[in-house]
CSV table of C-alpha atoms in Angstrom, one decimal:
chain,number,residue,atom,x,y,z
A,1,MET,CA,-70.4,116.3,-43.6
A,2,GLU,CA,-67.9,119.0,-43.3
A,3,LYS,CA,-67.3,118.8,-39.7
A,4,LEU,CA,-67.0,115.0,-40.2
A,5,VAL,CA,-64.6,115.4,-42.3
A,6,ASN,CA,-62.4,118.0,-40.2
A,7,LEU,CA,-62.4,115.3,-37.2
A,8,LEU,CA,-61.3,112.1,-39.6
A,9,THR,CA,-58.2,114.7,-40.1
A,10,ILE,CA,-57.8,115.7,-37.0
A,11,MET,CA,-58.0,111.8,-36.3
A,12,SER,CA,-55.3,110.8,-38.1
A,13,LEU,CA,-53.5,114.0,-37.8
A,14,SER,CA,-53.0,113.0,-34.3
A,15,MET,CA,-52.6,109.6,-35.2
A,16,ALA,CA,-49.8,110.6,-36.4
A,17,LEU,CA,-47.7,112.3,-34.5
A,18,LEU,CA,-48.8,109.5,-31.9
A,19,VAL,CA,-47.2,106.7,-33.3
A,20,PRO,CA,-43.7,107.8,-34.2
A,21,LEU,CA,-43.9,109.0,-30.4
A,22,ARG,CA,-45.4,105.4,-28.9
A,23,GLY,CA,-42.5,103.5,-31.1
A,24,GLN,CA,-40.2,105.8,-29.0
A,25,CYS,CA,-41.7,105.0,-25.7
A,26,GLU,CA,-41.5,101.4,-26.7
A,27,ALA,CA,-37.3,101.9,-28.6
A,28,ALA,CA,-36.5,103.3,-25.1
A,29,ARG,CA,-38.7,100.6,-22.8
A,30,ALA,CA,-36.4,98.0,-24.3
A,31,ALA,CA,-33.8,99.7,-23.9
A,32,ALA,CA,-33.8,100.3,-20.0
A,33,ALA,CA,-34.6,96.6,-20.3
A,34,ALA,CA,-31.6,95.3,-22.4
A,35,ALA,CA,-29.0,97.7,-20.1
A,36,THR,CA,-30.5,96.7,-17.2
A,37,SER,CA,-30.7,93.2,-17.9
A,38,CYS,CA,-26.8,92.0,-17.3
A,39,HIS,CA,-25.9,95.1,-14.0
A,40,ALA,CA,-29.0,93.0,-12.0
A,41,GLY,CA,-28.5,92.1,-8.6
A,42,GLY,CA,-29.7,89.4,-7.0
A,43,LYS,CA,-29.8,85.6,-6.9
A,44,ALA,CA,-29.0,84.1,-10.9
A,45,GLY,CA,-31.3,82.3,-12.7
A,46,LYS,CA,-33.6,83.1,-10.3
A,47,GLN,CA,-37.4,84.8,-12.6
A,48,LYS,CA,-38.0,88.8,-10.7
A,49,GLN,CA,-41.5,90.6,-11.8
A,50,GLN,CA,-41.4,92.9,-15.4
A,51,PRO,CA,-40.5,96.3,-13.2
A,52,GLN,CA,-43.5,98.5,-12.9
A,53,VAL,CA,-42.3,101.7,-12.7
A,54,GLU,CA,-38.8,103.0,-15.2
A,55,GLY,CA,-36.6,103.9,-12.5
A,56,MET,CA,-36.3,104.9,-9.0
A,57,PHE,CA,-34.6,108.2,-7.7
A,58,VAL,CA,-34.4,108.5,-3.7
A,59,PHE,CA,-33.2,111.5,-2.0
A,60,GLY,CA,-33.5,113.1,2.2
A,61,SER,CA,-31.5,111.8,4.6
A,62,SER,CA,-29.9,108.3,6.7
A,63,LEU,CA,-34.1,106.9,6.4
A,64,VAL,CA,-33.6,106.1,2.4
A,65,ASP,CA,-29.7,106.7,1.9
A,66,ASN,CA,-28.1,103.2,1.0
A,67,GLY,CA,-23.9,103.6,1.2
A,68,ASN,CA,-23.7,107.9,0.3
A,69,ASN,CA,-21.9,109.4,3.5
A,70,ASN,CA,-18.9,106.3,2.2
A,71,PHE,CA,-17.4,108.3,0.4
A,72,LEU,CA,-17.9,111.6,2.2
A,73,ASN,CA,-14.3,112.1,4.3
A,74,GLY,CA,-16.0,114.7,6.6
A,75,SER,CA,-19.3,112.6,7.7
A,76,GLY,CA,-19.5,112.2,11.5
A,77,VAL,CA,-22.5,109.8,10.0
A,78,ARG,CA,-21.8,107.4,8.6
A,79,ALA,CA,-23.5,102.7,8.5
A,80,ASP,CA,-20.9,101.6,7.1
A,81,TYR,CA,-19.2,99.2,9.7
A,82,LEU,CA,-20.5,96.1,12.0
A,83,PRO,CA,-23.5,95.5,13.7
A,84,TYR,CA,-24.9,97.5,10.9
A,85,GLY,CA,-26.3,95.4,7.7
A,86,VAL,CA,-25.7,92.2,9.8
A,87,ASP,CA,-28.5,91.2,8.6
A,88,PHE,CA,-27.9,92.3,4.7
A,89,PRO,CA,-26.1,89.6,1.9
A,90,LEU,CA,-24.0,92.4,1.0
A,91,GLY,CA,-23.0,93.1,4.7
A,92,PRO,CA,-21.7,97.0,6.2
A,93,SER,CA,-22.9,98.7,2.7
A,94,GLY,CA,-23.5,101.7,4.5
A,95,ARG,CA,-27.5,101.3,5.1
A,96,PHE,CA,-28.8,102.5,8.7
A,97,SER,CA,-29.9,99.4,9.3
A,98,ASN,CA,-29.8,95.7,10.3
A,99,GLY,CA,-30.5,94.9,6.7
A,100,ARG,CA,-32.5,96.6,4.3
A,101,ASN,CA,-33.8,100.3,4.1
A,102,VAL,CA,-37.1,101.1,3.5
A,103,ILE,CA,-36.0,102.1,-0.1
A,104,ASP,CA,-34.6,98.1,-0.3
A,105,ALA,CA,-37.9,96.5,0.5
A,106,LEU,CA,-40.0,99.3,-1.4
A,107,GLY,CA,-37.6,98.1,-4.9
A,108,GLU,CA,-37.9,94.3,-4.0
A,109,LEU,CA,-42.2,95.3,-4.2
A,110,LEU,CA,-42.0,97.0,-7.0
A,111,GLY,CA,-39.6,94.6,-9.2
A,112,LEU,CA,-36.9,96.0,-9.8
A,113,PRO,CA,-33.6,94.6,-10.7
A,114,GLY,CA,-31.6,95.6,-8.0
A,115,LEU,CA,-30.6,97.5,-5.8
A,116,VAL,CA,-30.7,101.3,-6.2
A,117,PRO,CA,-27.0,102.2,-6.7
A,118,PRO,CA,-25.7,105.3,-4.4
A,119,PHE,CA,-24.8,108.5,-6.6
A,120,ALA,CA,-21.5,108.8,-4.8
A,121,ASP,CA,-19.7,105.0,-5.6
A,122,PRO,CA,-17.4,105.3,-8.2
A,123,ARG,CA,-19.3,101.9,-9.7
A,124,THR,CA,-22.2,103.8,-10.3
A,125,ARG,CA,-21.4,106.1,-12.7
A,126,ARG,CA,-18.8,103.2,-14.5
A,127,ALA,CA,-22.0,100.4,-14.7
A,128,ARG,CA,-24.2,103.3,-16.3
A,129,ALA,CA,-26.8,101.0,-17.9
A,130,ALA,CA,-27.8,100.5,-14.7
A,131,LEU,CA,-28.5,104.4,-14.2
A,132,LEU,CA,-31.9,103.7,-15.7
A,133,ARG,CA,-33.7,101.6,-13.1
A,134,GLY,CA,-32.4,104.4,-11.0
A,135,VAL,CA,-29.6,106.3,-8.4
A,136,ASN,CA,-29.8,107.5,-4.6
A,137,PHE,CA,-29.1,110.4,-4.1
A,138,ALA,CA,-29.4,110.8,-0.4
A,139,SER,CA,-26.6,112.2,2.3
A,140,GLY,CA,-27.4,111.1,6.2
A,141,GLY,CA,-27.9,114.2,8.8
A,142,SER,CA,-29.2,115.8,5.8
A,143,GLY,CA,-32.6,117.6,5.3
A,144,ILE,CA,-35.0,120.3,3.9
A,145,LEU,CA,-32.9,123.9,5.1
A,146,ASP,CA,-28.9,124.0,3.9
A,147,HIS,CA,-27.1,123.7,6.9
A,148,THR,CA,-28.6,121.3,8.4
A,149,GLY,CA,-26.8,118.6,9.4
A,150,GLN,CA,-22.9,120.7,9.2
A,151,VAL,CA,-22.7,120.1,12.9
A,152,THR,CA,-22.1,116.3,12.1
A,153,GLY,CA,-19.8,116.8,9.7
A,154,GLU,CA,-19.8,116.9,6.0
A,155,VAL,CA,-23.1,115.9,4.8
A,156,VAL,CA,-25.3,116.7,1.2
A,157,SER,CA,-27.6,119.1,1.6
A,158,LEU,CA,-31.1,118.8,-0.8
A,159,ARG,CA,-30.5,120.7,-2.4
A,160,GLN,CA,-27.3,119.4,-4.4
A,161,GLN,CA,-28.7,115.8,-4.4
A,162,ILE,CA,-30.7,117.6,-6.6
A,163,THR,CA,-28.0,119.3,-8.3
A,164,ASN,CA,-26.3,115.8,-8.8
A,165,PHE,CA,-28.6,114.6,-10.4
A,166,GLU,CA,-29.2,116.9,-12.9
A,167,SER,CA,-25.9,117.9,-13.7
A,168,VAL,CA,-24.7,114.8,-14.0
A,169,THR,CA,-27.2,112.5,-13.6
A,170,LEU,CA,-29.7,113.7,-16.9
A,171,PRO,CA,-26.8,113.7,-19.1
A,172,ASP,CA,-25.7,110.2,-18.6
A,173,LEU,CA,-29.2,108.7,-18.8
A,174,ARG,CA,-29.4,111.0,-21.6
A,175,ALA,CA,-26.5,109.8,-23.3
A,176,GLN,CA,-28.0,106.2,-22.5
A,177,LEU,CA,-30.8,106.1,-23.5
A,178,ARG,CA,-30.4,108.6,-26.9
A,179,GLY,CA,-26.9,107.3,-27.8
A,180,PRO,CA,-23.5,109.5,-28.6
A,181,ALA,CA,-25.9,112.1,-30.0
A,182,ALA,CA,-27.7,113.5,-26.5
A,183,ALA,CA,-24.0,113.8,-24.7
A,184,ALA,CA,-22.7,115.6,-27.4
A,185,ASN,CA,-25.8,118.0,-27.9
A,186,HIS,CA,-25.8,118.3,-23.7
A,187,GLY,CA,-29.7,116.4,-23.8
A,188,ARG,CA,-30.7,118.8,-26.2
A,189,VAL,CA,-32.0,116.8,-28.5
A,190,LYS,CA,-35.1,117.0,-30.3
A,191,ASP,CA,-36.8,114.0,-29.4
A,192,GLN,CA,-35.9,115.3,-25.4
A,193,GLY,CA,-40.4,115.5,-25.1
A,194,SER,CA,-40.5,111.9,-25.6
A,195,PHE,CA,-36.6,111.2,-23.3
A,196,HIS,CA,-39.8,113.0,-20.5
A,197,GLN,CA,-42.3,111.3,-22.5
A,198,CYS,CA,-41.1,107.4,-21.9
A,199,TYR,CA,-38.6,107.6,-19.4
A,200,LEU,CA,-38.6,110.4,-16.6
A,201,SER,CA,-43.0,110.6,-16.3
A,202,LYS,CA,-42.5,106.7,-16.0
A,203,CYS,CA,-40.0,107.1,-13.2
A,204,LEU,CA,-41.0,107.3,-9.6
A,205,PHE,CA,-39.4,109.9,-7.0
A,206,VAL,CA,-39.0,109.3,-4.1
A,207,ILE,CA,-38.5,112.0,-0.9
A,208,GLY,CA,-37.4,111.2,2.7
A,209,THR,CA,-36.5,114.3,5.0
A,210,GLY,CA,-38.0,117.1,7.4
A,211,GLY,CA,-36.5,114.9,10.6
A,212,ASN,CA,-33.0,116.1,11.1
A,213,ASP,CA,-34.2,119.7,10.2
A,214,TYR,CA,-36.2,119.1,13.8
A,215,LEU,CA,-33.3,117.5,15.6
A,216,LEU,CA,-30.5,119.0,14.5
A,217,ASN,CA,-32.4,122.4,13.7
A,218,TYR,CA,-35.3,123.2,15.9
A,219,PHE,CA,-34.4,121.2,18.8
A,220,ASN,CA,-31.1,122.9,18.6
A,221,PRO,CA,-30.6,124.1,22.4
A,222,ARG,CA,-28.8,126.8,20.3
A,223,ARG,CA,-30.3,127.1,16.6
A,224,ASN,CA,-31.1,129.9,14.9
A,225,ASN,CA,-27.3,130.7,13.7
A,226,GLY,CA,-25.5,130.2,16.6
A,227,THR,CA,-27.8,132.1,18.5
A,228,GLU,CA,-30.8,131.7,21.3
A,229,GLY,CA,-34.3,131.4,20.7
A,230,GLY,CA,-35.7,131.0,17.0
A,231,PRO,CA,-38.9,131.4,15.5
A,232,PRO,CA,-41.8,129.4,16.5
A,233,LEU,CA,-43.5,126.1,15.8
A,234,SER,CA,-45.5,127.3,13.2
A,235,GLU,CA,-43.2,129.9,11.7
A,236,PHE,CA,-40.4,127.3,11.6
A,237,THR,CA,-42.9,124.3,9.5
A,238,THR,CA,-44.4,126.8,7.2
A,239,SER,CA,-40.9,127.7,6.5
A,240,LEU,CA,-39.4,124.0,6.3
A,241,ILE,CA,-42.3,123.1,3.9
A,242,THR,CA,-42.0,126.0,1.9
A,243,LYS,CA,-38.7,125.1,1.5
A,244,LEU,CA,-39.5,121.4,0.3
A,245,SER,CA,-41.8,122.1,-2.1
A,246,ASP,CA,-39.3,124.8,-4.3
A,247,HIS,CA,-37.3,121.2,-4.3
A,248,LEU,CA,-39.7,119.3,-5.0
A,249,GLN,CA,-40.8,122.3,-7.7
A,250,ARG,CA,-37.4,122.0,-9.4
A,251,LEU,CA,-37.1,118.6,-10.4
A,252,TYR,CA,-40.5,118.6,-11.7
A,253,GLY,CA,-39.1,121.2,-13.9
A,254,LEU,CA,-36.9,119.0,-14.6
A,255,GLY,CA,-38.6,115.8,-15.2
A,256,ALA,CA,-39.8,113.9,-12.2
A,257,ARG,CA,-44.1,113.4,-12.2
A,258,LYS,CA,-44.4,110.6,-10.3
A,259,PHE,CA,-43.9,111.6,-6.3
A,260,VAL,CA,-42.9,109.9,-3.0
A,261,ILE,CA,-43.2,111.4,-0.2
A,262,PHE,CA,-42.9,109.7,3.2
A,263,SER,CA,-43.7,111.9,5.9
A,264,ILE,CA,-41.5,112.0,9.2
A,265,GLN,CA,-41.1,109.5,12.2
A,266,PRO,CA,-42.5,109.3,15.4
A,267,THR,CA,-39.1,110.9,16.5
A,268,GLY,CA,-40.3,111.3,19.9
A,269,CYS,CA,-40.5,107.7,21.2
A,270,THR,CA,-36.6,108.0,19.6
A,271,PRO,CA,-33.8,105.3,21.7
A,272,VAL,CA,-32.1,108.8,21.0
A,273,VAL,CA,-34.7,111.7,22.3
A,274,ARG,CA,-35.5,110.2,25.1
A,275,ALA,CA,-32.5,108.8,26.3
A,276,PHE,CA,-31.4,112.4,25.9
A,277,LEU,CA,-34.1,113.2,28.1
A,278,ASN,CA,-33.3,110.2,30.5
A,279,ILE,CA,-37.0,108.9,29.5
A,280,THR,CA,-37.9,105.4,30.9
A,281,GLY,CA,-40.3,102.9,30.3
A,282,ALA,CA,-42.8,103.0,27.4
A,283,ALA,CA,-43.6,107.0,27.4
A,284,CYS,CA,-43.1,108.8,24.1
A,285,ILE,CA,-41.8,113.1,24.0
A,286,GLU,CA,-45.1,114.1,22.8
A,287,PRO,CA,-43.8,118.0,22.3
A,288,VAL,CA,-41.5,116.5,20.1
A,289,ASN,CA,-43.9,114.6,18.3
A,290,ASP,CA,-46.0,117.2,18.4
A,291,ALA,CA,-43.8,119.4,16.8
A,292,VAL,CA,-43.9,116.6,13.5
A,293,ALA,CA,-46.9,115.6,13.9
A,294,LEU,CA,-48.0,119.0,11.5
A,295,PHE,CA,-45.1,119.2,9.7
A,296,ASN,CA,-47.3,115.4,8.5
A,297,SER,CA,-50.2,117.5,8.3
A,298,GLU,CA,-49.1,120.3,6.1
A,299,LEU,CA,-46.6,118.0,3.9
A,300,ARG,CA,-50.5,116.1,3.2
A,301,ARG,CA,-52.3,119.1,2.9
A,302,LEU,CA,-49.2,120.1,0.3
A,303,VAL,CA,-49.6,116.5,-1.5
A,304,GLU,CA,-53.6,117.5,-1.2
A,305,GLY,CA,-53.8,119.9,-3.7
A,306,GLY,CA,-51.1,122.5,-1.9
A,307,ALA,CA,-48.9,121.7,-5.5
A,308,ARG,CA,-51.2,121.4,-8.3
A,309,PRO,CA,-50.8,124.9,-9.1
A,310,ARG,CA,-47.1,125.0,-10.2
A,311,MET,CA,-47.2,121.2,-10.7
A,312,PRO,CA,-50.7,120.4,-12.5
A,313,ALA,CA,-48.6,117.5,-13.9
A,314,ALA,CA,-47.9,115.5,-10.8
A,315,ARG,CA,-49.0,112.7,-8.9
A,316,PHE,CA,-48.1,112.0,-5.5
A,317,ALA,CA,-48.2,109.0,-3.1
A,318,TYR,CA,-47.7,110.3,0.6
A,319,ILE,CA,-46.5,107.2,2.6
A,320,ASN,CA,-47.4,108.0,6.9
A,321,SER,CA,-44.4,105.7,8.7
A,322,TYR,CA,-45.7,108.5,11.7
A,323,LYS,CA,-49.0,106.7,11.8
A,324,ILE,CA,-46.6,103.3,10.6
A,325,ILE,CA,-44.4,102.6,13.5
A,326,ARG,CA,-46.1,104.1,16.4
A,327,ASP,CA,-49.1,101.2,15.8
A,328,MET,CA,-46.2,99.4,16.2
A,329,LEU,CA,-45.5,101.1,19.3
A,330,ASP,CA,-48.8,101.4,20.5
A,331,HIS,CA,-50.7,98.0,19.7
A,332,PRO,CA,-46.6,95.5,18.8
A,333,ALA,CA,-48.3,92.1,20.1
A,334,LYS,CA,-50.8,92.4,17.5
A,335,LEU,CA,-47.9,93.4,15.4
A,336,GLY,CA,-45.4,91.1,16.2
A,337,VAL,CA,-42.6,93.3,18.3
A,338,ARG,CA,-41.6,92.9,21.8
A,339,GLU,CA,-38.9,95.7,22.2
A,340,THR,CA,-40.2,99.4,21.2
A,341,SER,CA,-38.9,102.3,23.7
A,342,ARG,CA,-34.6,100.1,23.3
A,343,ALA,CA,-32.0,100.4,20.6
A,344,CYS,CA,-31.2,96.8,19.7
A,345,CYS,CA,-27.9,97.3,18.9
A,346,GLU,CA,-25.3,98.4,21.5
A,347,MET,CA,-25.6,102.3,21.3
A,348,SER,CA,-21.9,104.7,20.8
A,349,ARG,CA,-21.4,107.2,22.8
A,350,SER,CA,-19.1,109.5,20.7
A,351,SER,CA,-22.2,109.6,18.0
A,352,SER,CA,-24.2,111.3,21.2
A,353,GLY,CA,-26.5,108.0,21.2
A,354,VAL,CA,-27.6,108.0,17.6
A,355,LEU,CA,-25.6,105.7,16.3
A,356,CYS,CA,-24.3,101.9,17.5
A,357,LYS,CA,-20.9,101.3,18.4
A,358,LYS,CA,-18.3,100.0,16.0
A,359,GLN,CA,-18.1,95.4,16.6
A,360,GLY,CA,-20.6,96.0,19.9
A,361,PRO,CA,-23.2,93.5,20.1
A,362,VAL,CA,-26.7,93.5,19.3
A,363,CYS,CA,-30.4,91.5,20.7
A,364,ARG,CA,-30.3,87.7,18.7
A,365,ASP,CA,-34.1,89.0,17.6
A,366,ARG,CA,-34.1,91.4,15.7
A,367,THR,CA,-37.5,91.6,13.9
A,368,GLU,CA,-38.3,92.1,17.5
A,369,TYR,CA,-37.0,95.7,18.3
A,370,VAL,CA,-38.6,98.4,16.2
A,371,PHE,CA,-35.4,100.1,16.2
A,372,PHE,CA,-31.9,99.2,15.5
A,373,ASP,CA,-30.1,102.2,17.1
A,374,GLY,CA,-31.6,105.2,18.6
A,375,LEU,CA,-33.4,106.8,15.8
A,376,HIS,CA,-33.2,104.2,12.7
A,377,PRO,CA,-35.7,101.5,12.5
A,378,THR,CA,-34.8,97.7,11.3
A,379,ASP,CA,-35.4,95.7,8.1
A,380,ALA,CA,-38.3,94.5,9.4
A,381,VAL,CA,-39.9,97.8,10.8
A,382,ASN,CA,-38.8,99.3,7.4
A,383,ALA,CA,-40.5,96.0,5.2
A,384,ARG,CA,-44.1,97.0,6.8
A,385,ILE,CA,-43.7,100.3,6.0
A,386,ALA,CA,-42.8,99.2,2.8
A,387,ARG,CA,-45.6,97.0,2.3
A,388,LYS,CA,-48.1,99.4,4.1
A,389,GLY,CA,-47.5,102.2,1.7
A,390,TYR,CA,-47.1,100.2,-1.6
A,391,GLY,CA,-50.3,97.8,-0.9
A,392,SER,CA,-52.4,99.4,2.0
A,393,SER,CA,-56.0,100.7,0.7
A,394,SER,CA,-56.5,102.6,4.0
A,395,PRO,CA,-55.9,106.5,3.6
A,396,ASP,CA,-54.1,106.4,7.4
A,397,HIS,CA,-50.6,104.4,5.6
A,398,ALA,CA,-50.7,106.3,2.0
A,399,TYR,CA,-52.4,109.4,0.7
A,400,PRO,CA,-54.3,110.0,-2.0
A,401,ILE,CA,-53.4,106.6,-4.0
A,402,ASN,CA,-50.7,103.6,-2.8
A,403,VAL,CA,-47.4,103.5,-4.6
A,404,LYS,CA,-48.9,100.6,-7.0
A,405,LYS,CA,-51.1,102.7,-7.8
A,406,LEU,CA,-49.1,104.9,-8.2
A,407,ALA,CA,-46.7,103.2,-10.5
A,408,MET,CA,-49.7,102.3,-12.7
A,409,LEU,CA,-50.2,105.9,-14.0
C-alpha cells in the first residue's frame, strides 16, 4: 500500500510539471503559426498543409545557399543574374539552379508556409515573425574548413554561419516567442528549457557542405597554405569529419536535436571537373569520386553512432545525394534525363567553368539535364534528391530514417 501511495505521489508530481510545459509548448506552437500566417510565401488563397516541423535552419555551401552571397560585396560566387532562376518564380535570387534548390523542394514537402529566407537579407530580420519557420545561413564557396573558399573572394565560413545563428537569430527567436522580457535578459529567461524543448527540438537543422573542401583545398594544386603537398587523403578526410563533428556538437549545445545531413555529390562527374581534365564522353573522374566517397562513408559512420557519446539526444537523417545523382547518371533513360555530362547553360570563363555566363544561353528543356552549370544540379534533380531524402524507405537514399520520419519524432 505504501508503494502504491508513493507511486501515485510521483505520478501527480510528474503531471504537475508536465501540464504547464504542455501548455507552454501549445502556446509556442500557436505563436509560431500566428506569426508566420501573414508572412507565408506562395499563391494567395491556396490551402497549404500543416507544417511538419516548427522551422528549418540551413548551413552549408552553394548547393543549399539561397541568396546570402548576394549581400557579400567581395564574393566571386554569386547567382543573382540570369540565366540562374530562369524557371524560378522570383527570378534570379542567388540560388545556384535554374529553379529551386534542394532546400526549397524539401521545404515544400515538409509543408513550410513559404521559402526559408536568407540570413544576410536585411528584410529577414525586419520580418521577425517569419524567422520562426527558419533561416538559411549557407554561403556559396564555403566549406567545413574556415579558409575554404577564400580563393573565390568573400565567403561566410561554416563556423561563422553558426555564430550568426547563435548571436543574432537565436536572440531574435527568443524575443519573438517569449516577448520583450526575453530580449531584455538576452534569452536567459526562466523558461529557457521550454524554448528548447517546445521549439528548437522540433526544428530541423540542415547541413550541406564538404565538397568545396576537396575542390578548393585537397585537389587544389597549391594547397596547404600556399605550398605544394599536404596531408594524405585519409588524414585530410578524418580532419574534415572531426571538424564537422565539432560544428554539429556546437549546434547541439545551442539546442539543435534533429539533423538532416547531405552527402557530397559525385563531384568527379560534374562538368567543371571533367572539363578541367579534358575528359570527353560520359566518363567520370573516379579518383575525385573516390575521395568524396571516403568522406561520405565516414560521414555516415558519424551519423550511425560516432556522434552519440557527445550528442546523446540527437537524431539524424543522412541523405545520400551521391547515390541519388549517380543513379541518374548511370541510368538516365530510366530516370527521365538525357544529358548527364554537359551543363545546361553556357559557362563563364572568369569562373573557371563553374558558373553560368551572365545573360548567356541555356538549354531548352532543363528537365532533361542533370547539371545546370558546371557544378550545381537542375531543379529537376534537386526535387528528386528532396523526394528521396524525404520519403524513401531505402537506406541507400536516407539513413537511418528519412526526413519525414525524423520530422515526426
